[in-house]
Short mmCIF file of C-alpha atoms in Angstrom, two decimals:
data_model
loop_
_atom_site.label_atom_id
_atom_site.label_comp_id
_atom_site.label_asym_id
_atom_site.label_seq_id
_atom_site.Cartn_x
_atom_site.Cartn_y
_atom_site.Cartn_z
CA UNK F 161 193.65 102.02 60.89
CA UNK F 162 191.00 99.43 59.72
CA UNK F 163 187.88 99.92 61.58
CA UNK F 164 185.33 97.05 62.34
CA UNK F 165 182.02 96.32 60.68
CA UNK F 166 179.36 97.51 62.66
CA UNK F 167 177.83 94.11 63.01
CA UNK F 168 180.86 92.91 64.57
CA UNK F 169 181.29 95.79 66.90
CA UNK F 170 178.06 95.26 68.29
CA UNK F 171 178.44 91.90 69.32
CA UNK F 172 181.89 92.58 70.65
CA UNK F 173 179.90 95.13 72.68
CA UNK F 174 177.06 92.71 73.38
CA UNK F 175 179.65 89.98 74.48
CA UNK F 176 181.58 92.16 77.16
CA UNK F 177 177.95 93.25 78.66
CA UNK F 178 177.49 90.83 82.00
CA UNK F 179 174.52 88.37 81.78
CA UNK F 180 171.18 88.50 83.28
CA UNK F 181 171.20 87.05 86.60
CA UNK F 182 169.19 83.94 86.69
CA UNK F 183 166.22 84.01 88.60
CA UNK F 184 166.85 82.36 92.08
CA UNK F 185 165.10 79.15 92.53
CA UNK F 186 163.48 79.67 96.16
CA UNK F 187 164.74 77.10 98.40
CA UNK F 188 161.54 74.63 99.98
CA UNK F 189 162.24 73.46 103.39
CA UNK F 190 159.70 71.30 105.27
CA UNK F 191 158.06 73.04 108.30
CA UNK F 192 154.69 72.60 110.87
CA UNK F 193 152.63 75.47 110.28
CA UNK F 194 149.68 76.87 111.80
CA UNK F 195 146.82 77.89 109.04
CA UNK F 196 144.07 80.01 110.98
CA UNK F 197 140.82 81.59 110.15
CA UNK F 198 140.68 84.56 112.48
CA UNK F 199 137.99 87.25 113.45
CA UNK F 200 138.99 90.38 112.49
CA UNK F 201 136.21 92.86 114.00
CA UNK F 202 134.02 92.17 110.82
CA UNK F 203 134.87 89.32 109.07
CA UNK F 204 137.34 85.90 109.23
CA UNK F 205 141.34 86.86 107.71
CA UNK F 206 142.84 83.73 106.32
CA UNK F 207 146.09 84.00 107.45
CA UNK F 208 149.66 81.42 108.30
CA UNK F 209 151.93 80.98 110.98
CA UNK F 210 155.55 79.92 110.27
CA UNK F 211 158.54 78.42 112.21
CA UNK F 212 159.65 82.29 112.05
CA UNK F 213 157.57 83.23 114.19
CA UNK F 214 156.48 82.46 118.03
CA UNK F 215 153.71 84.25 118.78
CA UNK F 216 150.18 84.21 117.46
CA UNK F 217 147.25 87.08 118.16
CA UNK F 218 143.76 86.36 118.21
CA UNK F 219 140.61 88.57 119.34
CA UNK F 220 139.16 87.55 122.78
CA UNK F 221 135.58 86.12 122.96
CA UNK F 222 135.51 85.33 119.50
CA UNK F 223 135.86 81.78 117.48
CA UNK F 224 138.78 81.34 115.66
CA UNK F 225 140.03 78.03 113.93
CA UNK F 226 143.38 76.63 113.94
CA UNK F 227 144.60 74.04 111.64
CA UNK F 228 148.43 72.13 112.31
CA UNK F 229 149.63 71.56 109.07
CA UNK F 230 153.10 70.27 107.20
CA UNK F 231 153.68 72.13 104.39
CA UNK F 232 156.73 73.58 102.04
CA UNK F 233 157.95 76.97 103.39
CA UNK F 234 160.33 79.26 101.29
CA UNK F 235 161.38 82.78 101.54
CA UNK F 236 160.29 85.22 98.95
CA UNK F 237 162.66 87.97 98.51
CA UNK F 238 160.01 90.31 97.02
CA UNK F 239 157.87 91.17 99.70
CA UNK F 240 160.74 89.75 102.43
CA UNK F 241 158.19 87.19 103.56
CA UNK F 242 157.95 83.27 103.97
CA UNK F 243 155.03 81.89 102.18
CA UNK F 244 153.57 78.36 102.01
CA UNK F 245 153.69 76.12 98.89
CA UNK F 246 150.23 74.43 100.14
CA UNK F 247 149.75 72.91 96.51
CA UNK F 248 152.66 71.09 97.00
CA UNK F 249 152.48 69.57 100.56
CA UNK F 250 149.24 69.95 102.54
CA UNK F 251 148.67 67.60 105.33
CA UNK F 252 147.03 67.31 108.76
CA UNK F 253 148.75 67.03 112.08
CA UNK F 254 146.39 64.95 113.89
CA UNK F 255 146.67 64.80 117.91
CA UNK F 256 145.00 66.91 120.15
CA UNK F 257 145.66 71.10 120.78
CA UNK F 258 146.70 71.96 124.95
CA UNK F 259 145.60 75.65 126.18
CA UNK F 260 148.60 76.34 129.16
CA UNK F 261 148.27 79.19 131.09
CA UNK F 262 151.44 79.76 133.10
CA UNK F 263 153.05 76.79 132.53
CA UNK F 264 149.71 75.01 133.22
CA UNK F 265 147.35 73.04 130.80
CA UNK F 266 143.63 74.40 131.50
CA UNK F 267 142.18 73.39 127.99
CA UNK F 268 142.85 70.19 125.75
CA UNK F 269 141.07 70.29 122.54
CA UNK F 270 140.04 67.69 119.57
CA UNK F 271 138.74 69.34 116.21
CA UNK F 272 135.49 70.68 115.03
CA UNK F 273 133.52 71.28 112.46
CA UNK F 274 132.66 74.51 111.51
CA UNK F 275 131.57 76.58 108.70
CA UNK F 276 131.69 80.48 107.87
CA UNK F 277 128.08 82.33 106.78
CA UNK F 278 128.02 85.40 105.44
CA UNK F 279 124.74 87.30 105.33
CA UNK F 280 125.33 89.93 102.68
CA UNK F 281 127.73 88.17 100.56
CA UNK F 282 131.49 87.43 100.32
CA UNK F 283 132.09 90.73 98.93
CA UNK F 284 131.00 92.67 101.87
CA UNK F 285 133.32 90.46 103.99
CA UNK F 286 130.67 90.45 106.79
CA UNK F 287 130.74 86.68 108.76
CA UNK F 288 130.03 84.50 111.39
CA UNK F 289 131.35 81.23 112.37
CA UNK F 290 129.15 78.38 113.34
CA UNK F 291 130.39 74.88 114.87
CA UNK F 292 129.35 72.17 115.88
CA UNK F 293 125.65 71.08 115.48
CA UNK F 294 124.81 75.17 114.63
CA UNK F 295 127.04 74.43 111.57
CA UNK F 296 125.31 71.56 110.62
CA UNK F 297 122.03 73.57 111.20
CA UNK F 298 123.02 76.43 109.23
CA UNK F 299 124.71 74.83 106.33
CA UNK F 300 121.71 72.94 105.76
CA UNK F 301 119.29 75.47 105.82
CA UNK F 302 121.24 77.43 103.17
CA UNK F 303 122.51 74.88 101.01
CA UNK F 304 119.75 74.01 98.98
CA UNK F 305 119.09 77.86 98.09
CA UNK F 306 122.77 78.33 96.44
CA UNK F 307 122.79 74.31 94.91
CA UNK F 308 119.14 75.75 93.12
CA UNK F 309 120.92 79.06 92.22
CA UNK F 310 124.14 77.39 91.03
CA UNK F 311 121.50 74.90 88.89
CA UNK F 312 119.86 77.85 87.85
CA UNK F 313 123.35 79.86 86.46
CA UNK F 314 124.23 76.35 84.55
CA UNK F 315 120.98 76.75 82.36
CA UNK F 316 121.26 80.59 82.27
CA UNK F 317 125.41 79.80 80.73
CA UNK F 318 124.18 77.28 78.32
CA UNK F 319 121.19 79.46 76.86
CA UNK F 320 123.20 82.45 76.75
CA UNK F 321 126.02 80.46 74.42
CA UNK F 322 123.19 79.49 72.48
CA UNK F 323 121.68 82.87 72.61
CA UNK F 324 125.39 84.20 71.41
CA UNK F 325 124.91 81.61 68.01
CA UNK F 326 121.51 82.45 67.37
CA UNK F 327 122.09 86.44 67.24
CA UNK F 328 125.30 85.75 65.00
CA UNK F 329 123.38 83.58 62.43
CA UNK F 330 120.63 86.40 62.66
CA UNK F 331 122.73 89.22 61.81
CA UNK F 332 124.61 87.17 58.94
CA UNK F 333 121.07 86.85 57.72
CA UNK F 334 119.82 90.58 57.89
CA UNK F 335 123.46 91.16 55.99
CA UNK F 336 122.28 88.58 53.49
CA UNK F 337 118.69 90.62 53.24
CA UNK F 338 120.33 93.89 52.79
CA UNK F 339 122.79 92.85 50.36
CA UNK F 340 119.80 90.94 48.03
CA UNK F 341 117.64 94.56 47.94
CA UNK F 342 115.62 93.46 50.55
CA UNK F 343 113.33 96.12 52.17
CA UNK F 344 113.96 96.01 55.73
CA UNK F 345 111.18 97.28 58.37
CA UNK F 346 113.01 98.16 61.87
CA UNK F 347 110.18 96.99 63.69
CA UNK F 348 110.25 93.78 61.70
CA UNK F 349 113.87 93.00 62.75
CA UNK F 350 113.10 94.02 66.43
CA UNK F 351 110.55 91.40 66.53
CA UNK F 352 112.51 88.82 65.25
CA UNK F 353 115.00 88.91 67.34
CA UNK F 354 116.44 86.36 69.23
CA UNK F 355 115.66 87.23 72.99
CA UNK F 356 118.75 87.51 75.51
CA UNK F 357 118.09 85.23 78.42
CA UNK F 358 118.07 86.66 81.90
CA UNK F 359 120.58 85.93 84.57
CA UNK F 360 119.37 84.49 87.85
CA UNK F 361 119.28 86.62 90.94
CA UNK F 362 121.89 85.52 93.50
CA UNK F 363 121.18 85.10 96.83
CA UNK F 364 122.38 87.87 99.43
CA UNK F 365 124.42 85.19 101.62
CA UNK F 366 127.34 83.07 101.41
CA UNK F 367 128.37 79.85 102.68
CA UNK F 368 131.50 77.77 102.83
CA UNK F 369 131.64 74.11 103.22
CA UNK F 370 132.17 72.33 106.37
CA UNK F 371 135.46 72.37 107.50
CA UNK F 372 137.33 70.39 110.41
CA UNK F 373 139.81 72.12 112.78
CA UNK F 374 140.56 73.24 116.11
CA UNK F 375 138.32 76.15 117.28
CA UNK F 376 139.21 78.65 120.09
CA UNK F 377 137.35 80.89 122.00
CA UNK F 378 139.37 82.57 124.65
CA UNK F 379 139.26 85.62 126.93
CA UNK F 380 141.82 88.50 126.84
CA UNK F 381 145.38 86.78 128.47
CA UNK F 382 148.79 85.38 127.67
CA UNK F 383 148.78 81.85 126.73
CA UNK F 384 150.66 78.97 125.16
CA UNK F 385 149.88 76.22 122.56
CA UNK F 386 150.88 73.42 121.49
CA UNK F 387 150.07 69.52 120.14
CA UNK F 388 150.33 66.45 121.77
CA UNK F 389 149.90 63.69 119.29
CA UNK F 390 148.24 60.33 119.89
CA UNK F 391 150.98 58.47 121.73
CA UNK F 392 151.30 61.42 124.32
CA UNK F 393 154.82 62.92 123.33
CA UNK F 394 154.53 66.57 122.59
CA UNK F 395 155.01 67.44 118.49
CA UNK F 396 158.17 69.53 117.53
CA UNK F 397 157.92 73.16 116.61
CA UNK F 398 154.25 72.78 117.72
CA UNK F 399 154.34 75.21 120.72
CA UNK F 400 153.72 79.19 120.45
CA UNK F 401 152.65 81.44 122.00
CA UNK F 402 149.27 83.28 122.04
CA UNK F 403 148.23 86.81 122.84
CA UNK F 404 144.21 87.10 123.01
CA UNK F 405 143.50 90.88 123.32
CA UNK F 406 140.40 93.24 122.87
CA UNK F 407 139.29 96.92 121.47
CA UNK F 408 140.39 99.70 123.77
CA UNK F 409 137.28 102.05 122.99
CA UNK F 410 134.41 101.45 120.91
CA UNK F 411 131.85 103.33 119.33
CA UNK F 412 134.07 105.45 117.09
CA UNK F 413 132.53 106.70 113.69
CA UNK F 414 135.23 106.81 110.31
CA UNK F 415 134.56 107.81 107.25
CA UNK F 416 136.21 105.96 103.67
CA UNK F 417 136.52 109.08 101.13
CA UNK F 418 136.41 108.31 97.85
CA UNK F 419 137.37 111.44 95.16
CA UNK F 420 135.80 110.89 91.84
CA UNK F 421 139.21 111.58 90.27
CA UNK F 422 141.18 109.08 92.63
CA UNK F 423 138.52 106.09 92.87
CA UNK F 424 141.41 103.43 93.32
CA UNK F 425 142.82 105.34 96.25
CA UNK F 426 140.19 106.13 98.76
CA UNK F 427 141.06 107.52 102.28
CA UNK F 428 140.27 107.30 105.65
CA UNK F 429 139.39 109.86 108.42
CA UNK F 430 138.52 107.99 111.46
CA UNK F 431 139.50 111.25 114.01
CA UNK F 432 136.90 113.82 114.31
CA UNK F 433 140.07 116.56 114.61
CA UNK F 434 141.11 115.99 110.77
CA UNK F 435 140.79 118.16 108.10
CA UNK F 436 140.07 117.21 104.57
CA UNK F 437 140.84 119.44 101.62
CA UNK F 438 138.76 119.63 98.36
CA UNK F 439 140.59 121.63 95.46
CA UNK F 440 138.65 123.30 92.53
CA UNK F 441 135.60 121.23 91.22
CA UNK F 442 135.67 118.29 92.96
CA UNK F 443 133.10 115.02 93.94
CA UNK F 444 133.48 113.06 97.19
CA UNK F 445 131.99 109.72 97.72
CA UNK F 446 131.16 108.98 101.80
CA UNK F 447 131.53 106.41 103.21
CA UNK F 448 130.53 106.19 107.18
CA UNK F 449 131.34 103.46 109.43
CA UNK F 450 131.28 102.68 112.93
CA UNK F 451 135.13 101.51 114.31
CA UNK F 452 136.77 100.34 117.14
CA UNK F 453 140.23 100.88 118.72
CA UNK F 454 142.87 98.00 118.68
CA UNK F 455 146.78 97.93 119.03
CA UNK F 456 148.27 98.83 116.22
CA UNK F 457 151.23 95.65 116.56
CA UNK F 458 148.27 93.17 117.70
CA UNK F 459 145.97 93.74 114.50
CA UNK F 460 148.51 93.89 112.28
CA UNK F 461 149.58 90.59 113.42
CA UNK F 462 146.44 89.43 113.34
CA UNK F 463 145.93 89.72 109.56
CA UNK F 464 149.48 88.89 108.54
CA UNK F 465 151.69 87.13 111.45
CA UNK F 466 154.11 88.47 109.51
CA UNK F 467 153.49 91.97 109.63
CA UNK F 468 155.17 94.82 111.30
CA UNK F 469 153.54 97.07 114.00
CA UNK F 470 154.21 99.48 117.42
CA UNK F 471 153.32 98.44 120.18
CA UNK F 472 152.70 101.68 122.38
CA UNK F 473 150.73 103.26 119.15
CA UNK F 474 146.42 102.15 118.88
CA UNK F 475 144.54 102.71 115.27
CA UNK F 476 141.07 102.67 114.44
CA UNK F 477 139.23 99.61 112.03
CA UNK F 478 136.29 99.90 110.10
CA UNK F 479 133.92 97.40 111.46
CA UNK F 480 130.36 97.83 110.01
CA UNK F 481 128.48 100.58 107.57
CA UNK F 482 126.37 103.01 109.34
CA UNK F 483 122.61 102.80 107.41
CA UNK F 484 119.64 104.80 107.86
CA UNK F 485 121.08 108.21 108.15
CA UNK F 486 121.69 111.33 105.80
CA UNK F 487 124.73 113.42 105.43
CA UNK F 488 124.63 117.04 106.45
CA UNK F 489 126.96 119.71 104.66
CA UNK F 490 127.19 123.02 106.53
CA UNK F 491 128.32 125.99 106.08
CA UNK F 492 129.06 127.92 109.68
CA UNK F 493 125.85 127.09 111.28
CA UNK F 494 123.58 126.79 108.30
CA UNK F 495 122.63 123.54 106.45
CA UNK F 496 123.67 123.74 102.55
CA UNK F 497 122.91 120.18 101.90
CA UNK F 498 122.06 116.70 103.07
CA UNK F 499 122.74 113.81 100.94
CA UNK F 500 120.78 110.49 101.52
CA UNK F 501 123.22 107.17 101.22
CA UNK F 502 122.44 106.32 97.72
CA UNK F 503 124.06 103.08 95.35
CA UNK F 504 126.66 103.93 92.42
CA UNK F 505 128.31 102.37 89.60
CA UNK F 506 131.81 102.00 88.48
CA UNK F 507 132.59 101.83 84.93
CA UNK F 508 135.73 101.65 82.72
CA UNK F 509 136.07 104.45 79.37
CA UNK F 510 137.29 101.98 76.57
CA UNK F 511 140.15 103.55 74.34
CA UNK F 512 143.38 105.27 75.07
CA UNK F 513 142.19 107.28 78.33
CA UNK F 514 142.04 104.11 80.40
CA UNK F 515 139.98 106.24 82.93
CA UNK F 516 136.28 105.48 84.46
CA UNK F 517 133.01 107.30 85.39
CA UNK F 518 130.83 106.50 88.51
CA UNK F 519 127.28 106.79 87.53
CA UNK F 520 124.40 107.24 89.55
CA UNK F 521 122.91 103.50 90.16
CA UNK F 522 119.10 102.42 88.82
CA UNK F 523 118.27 99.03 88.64
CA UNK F 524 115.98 99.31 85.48
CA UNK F 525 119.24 101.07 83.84
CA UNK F 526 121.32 98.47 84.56
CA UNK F 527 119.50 95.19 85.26
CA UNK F 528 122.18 93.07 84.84
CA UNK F 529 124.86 94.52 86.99
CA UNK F 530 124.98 94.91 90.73
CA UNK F 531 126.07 98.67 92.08
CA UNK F 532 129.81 98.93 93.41
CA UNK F 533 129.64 100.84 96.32
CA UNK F 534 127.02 102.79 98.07
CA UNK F 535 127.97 106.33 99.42
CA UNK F 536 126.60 110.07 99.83
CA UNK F 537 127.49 112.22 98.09
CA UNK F 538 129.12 115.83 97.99
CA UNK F 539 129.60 118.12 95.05
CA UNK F 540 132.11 120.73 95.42
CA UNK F 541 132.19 123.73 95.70
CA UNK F 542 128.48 124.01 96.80
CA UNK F 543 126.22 126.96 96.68
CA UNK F 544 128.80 129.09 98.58
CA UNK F 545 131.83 128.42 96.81
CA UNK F 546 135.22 128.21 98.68
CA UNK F 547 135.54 128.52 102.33
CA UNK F 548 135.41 126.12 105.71
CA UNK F 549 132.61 123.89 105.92
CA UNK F 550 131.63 120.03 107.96
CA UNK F 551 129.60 117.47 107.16
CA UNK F 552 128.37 114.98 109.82
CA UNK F 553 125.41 112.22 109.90
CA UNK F 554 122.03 112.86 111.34
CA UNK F 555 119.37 109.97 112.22
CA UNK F 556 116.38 109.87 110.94
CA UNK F 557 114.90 112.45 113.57
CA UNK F 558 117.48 115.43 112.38
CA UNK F 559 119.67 114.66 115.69
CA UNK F 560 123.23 114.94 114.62
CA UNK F 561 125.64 111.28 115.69
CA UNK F 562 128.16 112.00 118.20
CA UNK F 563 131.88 111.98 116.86
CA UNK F 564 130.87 112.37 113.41
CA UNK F 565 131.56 115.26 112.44
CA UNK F 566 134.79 116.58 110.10
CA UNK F 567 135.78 119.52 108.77
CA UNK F 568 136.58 120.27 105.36
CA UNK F 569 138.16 123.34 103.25
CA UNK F 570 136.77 123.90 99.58
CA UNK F 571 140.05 125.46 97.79
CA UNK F 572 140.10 127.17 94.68
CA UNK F 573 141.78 125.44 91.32
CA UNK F 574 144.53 128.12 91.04
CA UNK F 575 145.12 128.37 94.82
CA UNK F 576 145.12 124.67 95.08
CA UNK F 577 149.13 124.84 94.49
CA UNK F 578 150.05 126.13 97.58
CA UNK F 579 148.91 123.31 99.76
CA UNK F 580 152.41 121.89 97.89
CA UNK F 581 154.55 125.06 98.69
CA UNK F 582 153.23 124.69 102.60
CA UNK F 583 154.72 121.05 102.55
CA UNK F 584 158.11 121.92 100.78
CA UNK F 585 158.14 125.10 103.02
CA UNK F 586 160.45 123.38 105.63
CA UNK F 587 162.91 121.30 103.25
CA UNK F 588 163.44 124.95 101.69
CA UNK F 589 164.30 126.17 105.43
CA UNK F 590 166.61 123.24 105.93
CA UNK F 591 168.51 123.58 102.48
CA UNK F 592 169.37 127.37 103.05
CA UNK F 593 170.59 126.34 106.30
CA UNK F 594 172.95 123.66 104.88
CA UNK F 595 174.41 126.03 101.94
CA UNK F 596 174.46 128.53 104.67
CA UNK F 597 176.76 126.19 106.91
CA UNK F 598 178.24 124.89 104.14
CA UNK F 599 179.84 129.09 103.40
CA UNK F 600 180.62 129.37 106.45
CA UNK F 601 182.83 126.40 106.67
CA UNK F 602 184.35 127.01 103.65
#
């Protein structure tokens, strides 16, 4: 029998393999949307409404802006959510917004302007909204410091591009030096060269433009909205409900760990019943805030009206750092150490280890670069080696914080494994009851 060439086999083989499927174009269907910028405890979550769903959640005694928009919706089988195609259709519903409370109109409003400030930055996420005339006030009085920074930053950019040519034409010309015999005194070239401009010093705070929208400020109920446009009629899909709701408790303290071998996965312990484990040699990073108690279904749908949540189950959220206090390690009764809150740096290894150190944080080391977060610290295993320990804050008078203090077990490296046996302890119980069954039956 003849066989085939090889090169024909394989596309015989290649021909009966089924095609890629192409891509699914996502289907745009106009819809009235709701875009909102809603207090979150800390800070403002940008967040969307869509036709899929009824019911929006907002925090009680709080501003929060709504903005009635027509956009493109589609579904996005990825994450099994609808997103908005805002590039592509973005405009205003103009009327007025009506407050009902059973079945009763007791607010009409027009829009306002408003604007977000943020005293330590975007990055910390920190804000507060302003409207009206306090928005005026307070963009105005922080305007012209960013517009002189921004001014600034332009010059700094263009000298630093020229900076970049003048180094490269200097080190062609030491290269030129070198390669004629010329005697070169280190010194000499230090002195010569060209000078690396310095970056301007950004301000602390943040501002966003003015903006125009509805703003809200209800307290805890059920409620309805919806928009009545100039000529009176109600609009369509315009109506939804609202749930305004509040913190259960207050006053909590949690804690963001961050393990210097796991610095993209932090945790959180925000109940003062947890244990945390520390295996072998081993650097934490803490991170102490104060938190509040919310619903777990209410916040979640605050941040994404699309999210999932329980209703009958409350979580704790992070709502500001707790400053001016140290961090006390003890062993038993006895103080091993306390750790002051102190700034650290981030920074990638270049090559094939793709890894990263966090290094201790001095200005004059790095006075171009801003720390990444700011933490105490605790090396393990302390002075004692392995064994139970907590750590909890103290003010500045030595008087431990109430609720802040955790427990934590120092393992050692070799023992560290059976944390792992502990957890597949039970699916070993249920397997040697199935075979077990599984004899019996046969």
């Amino acid at each position: 029998m003849r066989r085939l060439p090889p090169s024909l086999l394989l596309l015989l083989l290649l021909g009966l393999m089924p095609l890629p499927a192409r891509a699914d174009v996502p289907e745009f269907h106009e819809e009235l949307v709701y875009r909102m910028s809603l207090f979150d405890g800390r800070g403002y979550t940008q967040a969307f409404v869509p036709r899929s769903e009824e019911t929006i959640y907002m925090m009680a005694s709080k501003n929060n802006a709504l903005s009635p928009r027509a956009t493109l919706v589609y579904f996005w089988p990825i994450t099994g959510k609808y997103v908005a195609a805002f590039k592509k259709l973005n405009e205003e519903i103009e009327g007025s917004l009506e407050i009902l409370r059973e079945g009763r109109v007791i607010q009409s409003h027009q829009k306002q302007d408003y604007m977000l400030f943020y005293p330590e930055g975007f990055m910390k996420g920190i804000a507060e909204m302003h409207v009206g005339r306090d928005a005026y006030a307070t963009f105005k009085k922080y305007e012209k410091p960013l517009t002189d920074y921004y001014t600034r930053m332009d010059k700094f950019q263009r000298a630093n591009q020229e900076y970049r040519k003048r180094i490269l034409a200097y080190v062609k010309d030491l290269e030129r030096r070198k390669k004629a015999g010329e005697k070169l005194d280190p010194d000499e070239i230090r002195a010569e060269m060209p000078r690396k401009p310095t970056p301007p010093q950004r301000p602390e705070f943040d501002v966003t433009s003015l903006r125009r929208d509805f703003v809200l400020n209800l307290p805890e109920g059920l409620y309805k909205i919806r928009m009545r446009a100039r000529d009176g009629t109600i609009i369509e899909d315009s109506e939804k409900r609202l749930v305004v709701f509040t913190r259960r408790r207050a006053g909590g303290v949690g804690y963001e760990i961050i393990r210097a071998n796991k610095w993209t996965k932090p945790e959180n312990s925000n109940d003062p019943a947890e244990t945390l484990y520390a295996a072998g040699e081993n650097t934490l990073y803490v991170r102490p805030f104060h938190e509040d108690e919310y619903n777990e279904l209410f916040y979640r749908k605050l941040q994404d009206p699309q999210n999932k949540g329980n209703p009958d189950r409350w979580i704790w959220v992070h709502i500001s750092p707790i400053q001016e206090v140290r961090l006390a390690l003890l062993a038993g009764s006895r103080v091993v150490a306390k750790e002051e809150r102190k700034p650290y740096l981030v920074r990638n290894i270049p090559g094939p280890e793709l890894g990263y150190r966090i290094l201790d944080y001095e200005a004059q080391d790095f006075p171009d670069t801003t720390p990444t977060f700011e933490a105490h610290k605790i090396v393990f295993p302390p002075p004692s080696g392995k064994g139970k320990y907590t750590f909890r804050l103290e003010n500045k008078e030595g008087q431990p914080l109430e609720k802040s203090t955790r427990n934590i077990i120092a393992l050692k490296k070799e023992r560290a494994d059976i944390l792992y046996l502990i957890s597949i302890f039970p699916l070993l119980i249920g397997f040697g009851v199935f075979v077990r069954r599984k004899t019996t039956t046969s």
